[in-house]
Amino acid sequence: MRFFSDTRHLWILLVLIAAVGGGFLAVRGRMVPESFGQHGPYRAEALTEIASQPSVFQADSVCHECHQDVQEERAESLHKAVRCTHCHGLGREHVVRARKAAESPGFAIDPAAEWDGSFLTDIDLFTTHDRKTCLVCHEAVVGMPEDFRKINVAEHLEEMEASEPTSREACFECHGGHDTAP
Amino acid sequence: MTQKRDDTGCNNTNCMCDDATTRRRFLQHVTTITLGAMSLTVLPGASADGELPGDQEDSPGESKERPIFGFLVDTEKCIGSGKCLTACRVENNVPDGYHRTWVERYVHFKDGTVQVDLVPETGYSGSGLPSIDSDDVDRAYFVPKLCNQCEDAPCNQVCPVHASFTSPEGVELIDTERCIGCAYCVQACPYGTRFINPETGTADKCTWCYHRIMRDEQPACVEACPVGARVFGRLDDPESEISKRIAAIPTQVLKAHLGTHPKTRYVRISDEVT
């Protein structure tokens, strides 16, 4: 047939297509991650990578593993939703040390430090009776819900007929921390 | 001289009719093959892209295993203590000056003006911010903000390298391995939840603490909230707190008119909140 009489230009075309196509597939194979497209148009491995990050912020249940007495004390308190970490620090090292101590008796757990007064503190574990800890939530600020217990310090002291000036620990002279009564 | 028109369409007696015939047939063949090949690609099951989402939706066993998460923000409960901000910062190692979640305060004054300010991480008490006289204020409330986890997320659509994507659980995530830090998504997000993390050079935003929720923990901000202003849970479980609350009370989404269909819902917010 005359149609196929001169096939040289067709062969050139075929070789060109094969070269360009092969090159494209080779580059694509290198550029597209292996797990791409497994669940959708993204790298599926990223899911497990993100999910494997450690949890940092501790739930109260971690603290309650050892401090059951505090758990009971707070169970019926208005403060039961206030997290341990809010007044005692993140306690990450403390938990690591406490778990180690549970395995090997005699391993000392560092006692809690005194709070340095900063809410952005680096102190791992602290105790505080500073009224700032209370007022960060309870000081009356415009915008708070109606039914939230708001304190205007000056008015409250007047109400209580307290003598000024008050100490840093003033709140705890009348109120509990774990159990807020009254 | 008579002109003959044959079935090849050749009307020139001087031309080489054989050549014209083969050109016409060649074009016919090419058209047939091209159209045939194109029709193959639209047949069901032939497209590689179409297979995966179809697989997930069609197999009920798989969709049951995969939770669908939801987030509810109750502005009527938030007290602006900033505890969620600290929790988020330590959990996700958020650099100073950047926020994955933040809390705004809306103050509607009696003179008709509205002031919006940002709750400091250490709360208003002792922050040195000017206090507002409650007598001048009609109403005021706090609005926690975070990623809205849109179903039709504009941030995903603009990502040139598919680094921004929706997980099978419906959580918008960022693949930091692939992200090139072009910040296109930062501009695309209508809620301003994204930023370029100066430490990694990649886009960053709230993931509802994907790493925590996948091991049945609560997101850090939810865990930290002392008043229950943030509720997180499974929407596919009708017994979960969030499902019950969304069923029982009216909830809205932010900027609904944009059609992004956010999965972060808000309890009874005013129109001013965007």
mmCIF file of N, CA, C and O in Angstrom, chain B residues 55-107:
data_model
loop_
_atom_site.group_PDB
_atom_site.id
_atom_site.type_symbol
_atom_site.label_atom_id
_atom_site.label_comp_id
_atom_site.label_asym_id
_atom_site.label_seq_id
_atom_site.Cartn_x
_atom_site.Cartn_y
_atom_site.Cartn_z
ATOM 1 N N ASP B 55 -14.712 4.432 46.280
ATOM 2 C CA ASP B 55 -14.485 3.282 47.141
ATOM 3 C C ASP B 55 -14.872 3.580 48.569
ATOM 4 O O ASP B 55 -15.523 2.782 49.244
ATOM 5 N N GLN B 56 -14.457 4.771 49.026
ATOM 6 C CA GLN B 56 -14.706 5.093 50.434
ATOM 7 C C GLN B 56 -16.195 5.258 50.720
ATOM 8 O O GLN B 56 -16.691 4.812 51.735
ATOM 9 N N GLU B 57 -16.878 5.905 49.778
ATOM 10 C CA GLU B 57 -18.291 6.166 50.040
ATOM 11 C C GLU B 57 -19.130 4.903 49.906
ATOM 12 O O GLU B 57 -20.104 4.717 50.607
ATOM 13 N N ASP B 58 -18.688 4.023 48.979
ATOM 14 C CA ASP B 58 -19.534 2.877 48.689
ATOM 15 C C ASP B 58 -19.414 1.766 49.725
ATOM 16 O O ASP B 58 -20.319 0.958 49.874
ATOM 17 N N SER B 59 -18.277 1.697 50.437
ATOM 18 C CA SER B 59 -18.150 0.599 51.393
ATOM 19 C C SER B 59 -18.563 1.086 52.774
ATOM 20 O O SER B 59 -17.866 1.868 53.409
ATOM 21 N N PRO B 60 -19.726 0.652 53.245
ATOM 22 C CA PRO B 60 -20.243 1.154 54.524
ATOM 23 C C PRO B 60 -19.361 0.747 55.702
ATOM 24 O O PRO B 60 -19.273 1.466 56.678
ATOM 25 N N GLY B 61 -18.689 -0.408 55.596
ATOM 26 C CA GLY B 61 -17.854 -0.861 56.708
ATOM 27 C C GLY B 61 -16.757 0.139 57.010
ATOM 28 O O GLY B 61 -16.495 0.476 58.157
ATOM 29 N N GLU B 62 -16.173 0.669 55.949
ATOM 30 C CA GLU B 62 -15.058 1.585 56.134
ATOM 31 C C GLU B 62 -15.526 2.919 56.713
ATOM 32 O O GLU B 62 -14.900 3.479 57.598
ATOM 33 N N SER B 63 -16.656 3.414 56.217
ATOM 34 C CA SER B 63 -17.102 4.720 56.677
ATOM 35 C C SER B 63 -17.547 4.663 58.140
ATOM 36 O O SER B 63 -17.506 5.655 58.842
ATOM 37 N N LYS B 64 -17.952 3.490 58.612
ATOM 38 C CA LYS B 64 -18.355 3.384 60.019
ATOM 39 C C LYS B 64 -17.138 3.514 60.930
ATOM 40 O O LYS B 64 -17.198 4.093 61.986
ATOM 41 N N GLU B 65 -16.020 2.926 60.478
ATOM 42 C CA GLU B 65 -14.808 2.981 61.287
ATOM 43 C C GLU B 65 -14.278 4.411 61.386
ATOM 44 O O GLU B 65 -13.719 4.799 62.379
ATOM 45 N N ARG B 66 -14.448 5.158 60.322
ATOM 46 C CA ARG B 66 -13.878 6.505 60.280
ATOM 47 C C ARG B 66 -14.815 7.483 60.963
ATOM 48 O O ARG B 66 -15.937 7.678 60.535
ATOM 49 N N PRO B 67 -14.338 8.110 62.031
ATOM 50 C CA PRO B 67 -15.203 9.067 62.716
ATOM 51 C C PRO B 67 -15.359 10.352 61.911
ATOM 52 O O PRO B 67 -14.477 10.695 61.131
ATOM 53 N N ILE B 68 -16.480 11.017 62.091
ATOM 54 C CA ILE B 68 -16.664 12.358 61.548
ATOM 55 C C ILE B 68 -16.721 13.291 62.748
ATOM 56 O O ILE B 68 -17.562 13.136 63.626
ATOM 57 N N PHE B 69 -15.793 14.237 62.791
ATOM 58 C CA PHE B 69 -15.661 15.085 63.972
ATOM 59 C C PHE B 69 -16.379 16.413 63.799
ATOM 60 O O PHE B 69 -16.573 16.886 62.684
ATOM 61 N N GLY B 70 -16.746 16.998 64.923
ATOM 62 C CA GLY B 70 -17.366 18.309 64.912
ATOM 63 C C GLY B 70 -16.871 19.137 66.090
ATOM 64 O O GLY B 70 -16.345 18.596 67.069
ATOM 65 N N PHE B 71 -17.009 20.452 65.979
ATOM 66 C CA PHE B 71 -16.534 21.364 67.022
ATOM 67 C C PHE B 71 -17.613 22.414 67.234
ATOM 68 O O PHE B 71 -18.114 22.974 66.269
ATOM 69 N N LEU B 72 -17.971 22.635 68.486
ATOM 70 C CA LEU B 72 -19.002 23.610 68.805
ATOM 71 C C LEU B 72 -18.433 24.638 69.776
ATOM 72 O O LEU B 72 -17.812 24.272 70.774
ATOM 73 N N VAL B 73 -18.614 25.906 69.450
ATOM 74 C CA VAL B 73 -18.126 26.974 70.312
ATOM 75 C C VAL B 73 -19.326 27.670 70.938
ATOM 76 O O VAL B 73 -20.231 28.113 70.232
ATOM 77 N N ASP B 74 -19.336 27.714 72.273
ATOM 78 C CA ASP B 74 -20.445 28.328 72.993
ATOM 79 C C ASP B 74 -20.004 29.689 73.513
ATOM 80 O O ASP B 74 -19.363 29.788 74.561
ATOM 81 N N THR B 75 -20.351 30.738 72.776
ATOM 82 C CA THR B 75 -19.913 32.078 73.169
ATOM 83 C C THR B 75 -20.628 32.551 74.427
ATOM 84 O O THR B 75 -20.197 33.504 75.063
ATOM 85 N N GLU B 76 -21.700 31.882 74.799
ATOM 86 C CA GLU B 76 -22.408 32.294 76.004
ATOM 87 C C GLU B 76 -21.705 31.821 77.263
ATOM 88 O O GLU B 76 -22.058 32.220 78.363
ATOM 89 N N LYS B 77 -20.728 30.931 77.106
ATOM 90 C CA LYS B 77 -20.029 30.404 78.274
ATOM 91 C C LYS B 77 -18.632 30.964 78.441
ATOM 92 O O LYS B 77 -18.098 30.968 79.547
ATOM 93 N N CYS B 78 -18.009 31.381 77.342
ATOM 94 C CA CYS B 78 -16.595 31.786 77.399
ATOM 95 C C CYS B 78 -16.399 32.960 78.358
ATOM 96 O O CYS B 78 -17.158 33.931 78.343
ATOM 97 N N ILE B 79 -15.368 32.871 79.220
ATOM 98 C CA ILE B 79 -15.081 33.923 80.188
ATOM 99 C C ILE B 79 -13.808 34.686 79.842
ATOM 100 O O ILE B 79 -13.392 35.583 80.564
ATOM 101 N N GLY B 80 -13.144 34.308 78.760
ATOM 102 C CA GLY B 80 -11.949 35.039 78.327
ATOM 103 C C GLY B 80 -10.753 34.876 79.245
ATOM 104 O O GLY B 80 -9.968 35.805 79.419
ATOM 105 N N SER B 81 -10.594 33.694 79.830
ATOM 106 C CA SER B 81 -9.467 33.498 80.748
ATOM 107 C C SER B 81 -8.177 33.213 79.988
ATOM 108 O O SER B 81 -7.088 33.283 80.551
ATOM 109 N N GLY B 82 -8.263 32.850 78.733
ATOM 110 C CA GLY B 82 -7.070 32.612 77.915
ATOM 111 C C GLY B 82 -6.389 31.285 78.171
ATOM 112 O O GLY B 82 -5.289 31.051 77.689
ATOM 113 N N LYS B 83 -7.048 30.400 78.934
ATOM 114 C CA LYS B 83 -6.418 29.109 79.248
ATOM 115 C C LYS B 83 -6.248 28.243 78.000
ATOM 116 O O LYS B 83 -5.277 27.489 77.886
ATOM 117 N N CYS B 84 -7.183 28.371 77.067
ATOM 118 C CA CYS B 84 -7.094 27.580 75.829
ATOM 119 C C CYS B 84 -5.884 27.991 75.005
ATOM 120 O O CYS B 84 -5.292 27.169 74.307
ATOM 121 N N LEU B 85 -5.517 29.274 75.099
ATOM 122 C CA LEU B 85 -4.415 29.769 74.277
ATOM 123 C C LEU B 85 -3.096 29.147 74.722
ATOM 124 O O LEU B 85 -2.280 28.737 73.907
ATOM 125 N N THR B 86 -2.901 29.075 76.044
ATOM 126 C CA THR B 86 -1.691 28.443 76.573
ATOM 127 C C THR B 86 -1.648 26.978 76.182
ATOM 128 O O THR B 86 -0.609 26.464 75.749
ATOM 129 N N ALA B 87 -2.778 26.305 76.341
ATOM 130 C CA ALA B 87 -2.829 24.872 76.037
ATOM 131 C C ALA B 87 -2.466 24.627 74.579
ATOM 132 O O ALA B 87 -1.685 23.729 74.265
ATOM 133 N N CYS B 88 -3.009 25.441 73.688
ATOM 134 C CA CYS B 88 -2.731 25.270 72.257
ATOM 135 C C CYS B 88 -1.264 25.543 71.952
ATOM 136 O O CYS B 88 -0.632 24.827 71.194
ATOM 137 N N ARG B 89 -0.733 26.583 72.584
ATOM 138 C CA ARG B 89 0.653 26.960 72.315
ATOM 139 C C ARG B 89 1.617 25.845 72.709
ATOM 140 O O ARG B 89 2.499 25.474 71.938
ATOM 141 N N VAL B 90 1.430 25.273 73.907
ATOM 142 C CA VAL B 90 2.361 24.234 74.337
ATOM 143 C C VAL B 90 2.120 22.934 73.571
ATOM 144 O O VAL B 90 3.047 22.198 73.275
ATOM 145 N N GLU B 91 0.858 22.666 73.251
ATOM 146 C CA GLU B 91 0.556 21.413 72.557
ATOM 147 C C GLU B 91 1.152 21.391 71.158
ATOM 148 O O GLU B 91 1.705 20.389 70.720
ATOM 149 N N ASN B 92 1.018 22.517 70.456
ATOM 150 C CA ASN B 92 1.405 22.529 69.044
ATOM 151 C C ASN B 92 2.657 23.333 68.776
ATOM 152 O O ASN B 92 3.002 23.557 67.616
ATOM 153 N N ASN B 93 3.347 23.754 69.854
ATOM 154 C CA ASN B 93 4.606 24.468 69.700
ATOM 155 C C ASN B 93 4.441 25.684 68.780
ATOM 156 O O ASN B 93 5.186 25.857 67.818
ATOM 157 N N VAL B 94 3.429 26.488 69.068
ATOM 158 C CA VAL B 94 3.127 27.650 68.236
ATOM 159 C C VAL B 94 4.087 28.779 68.613
ATOM 160 O O VAL B 94 4.229 29.110 69.786
ATOM 161 N N PRO B 95 4.773 29.378 67.631
ATOM 162 C CA PRO B 95 5.742 30.432 67.948
ATOM 163 C C PRO B 95 5.072 31.675 68.534
ATOM 164 O O PRO B 95 3.879 31.917 68.289
ATOM 165 N N ASP B 96 5.843 32.456 69.265
ATOM 166 C CA ASP B 96 5.332 33.690 69.871
ATOM 167 C C ASP B 96 4.768 34.617 68.802
ATOM 168 O O ASP B 96 5.374 34.785 67.745
ATOM 169 N N GLY B 97 3.635 35.208 69.108
ATOM 170 C CA GLY B 97 3.054 36.160 68.179
ATOM 171 C C GLY B 97 2.152 35.531 67.129
ATOM 172 O O GLY B 97 1.570 36.231 66.312
ATOM 173 N N TYR B 98 2.069 34.217 67.110
ATOM 174 C CA TYR B 98 1.193 33.525 66.163
ATOM 175 C C TYR B 98 0.136 32.738 66.930
ATOM 176 O O TYR B 98 0.338 32.388 68.089
ATOM 177 N N HIS B 99 -0.981 32.481 66.298
ATOM 178 C CA HIS B 99 -2.071 31.783 66.980
ATOM 179 C C HIS B 99 -2.717 30.744 66.087
ATOM 180 O O HIS B 99 -3.039 31.033 64.949
ATOM 181 N N ARG B 100 -2.891 29.548 66.622
ATOM 182 C CA ARG B 100 -3.732 28.572 65.940
ATOM 183 C C ARG B 100 -5.177 28.787 66.377
ATOM 184 O O ARG B 100 -6.110 28.484 65.665
ATOM 185 N N THR B 101 -5.334 29.251 67.598
ATOM 186 C CA THR B 101 -6.656 29.632 68.081
ATOM 187 C C THR B 101 -6.502 30.930 68.843
ATOM 188 O O THR B 101 -5.445 31.204 69.401
ATOM 189 N N TRP B 102 -7.525 31.746 68.832
ATOM 190 C CA TRP B 102 -7.480 32.991 69.556
ATOM 191 C C TRP B 102 -8.887 33.319 70.016
ATOM 192 O O TRP B 102 -9.856 32.683 69.570
ATOM 193 N N VAL B 103 -9.008 34.268 70.940
ATOM 194 C CA VAL B 103 -10.329 34.622 71.464
ATOM 195 C C VAL B 103 -10.537 36.119 71.268
ATOM 196 O O VAL B 103 -9.699 36.922 71.688
ATOM 197 N N GLU B 104 -11.621 36.475 70.615
ATOM 198 C CA GLU B 104 -11.955 37.882 70.403
ATOM 199 C C GLU B 104 -13.033 38.291 71.401
ATOM 200 O O GLU B 104 -13.860 37.482 71.795
ATOM 201 N N ARG B 105 -12.974 39.576 71.797
ATOM 202 C CA ARG B 105 -14.061 40.104 72.626
ATOM 203 C C ARG B 105 -14.814 41.149 71.818
ATOM 204 O O ARG B 105 -14.202 42.073 71.283
ATOM 205 N N TYR B 106 -16.097 40.978 71.710
ATOM 206 C CA TYR B 106 -16.958 41.943 71.026
ATOM 207 C C TYR B 106 -17.663 42.768 72.083
ATOM 208 O O TYR B 106 -18.344 42.221 72.949
ATOM 209 N N VAL B 107 -17.471 44.082 72.028
ATOM 210 C CA VAL B 107 -18.133 44.973 72.976
ATOM 211 C C VAL B 107 -19.033 45.931 72.188
ATOM 212 O O VAL B 107 -18.554 46.701 71.355
#
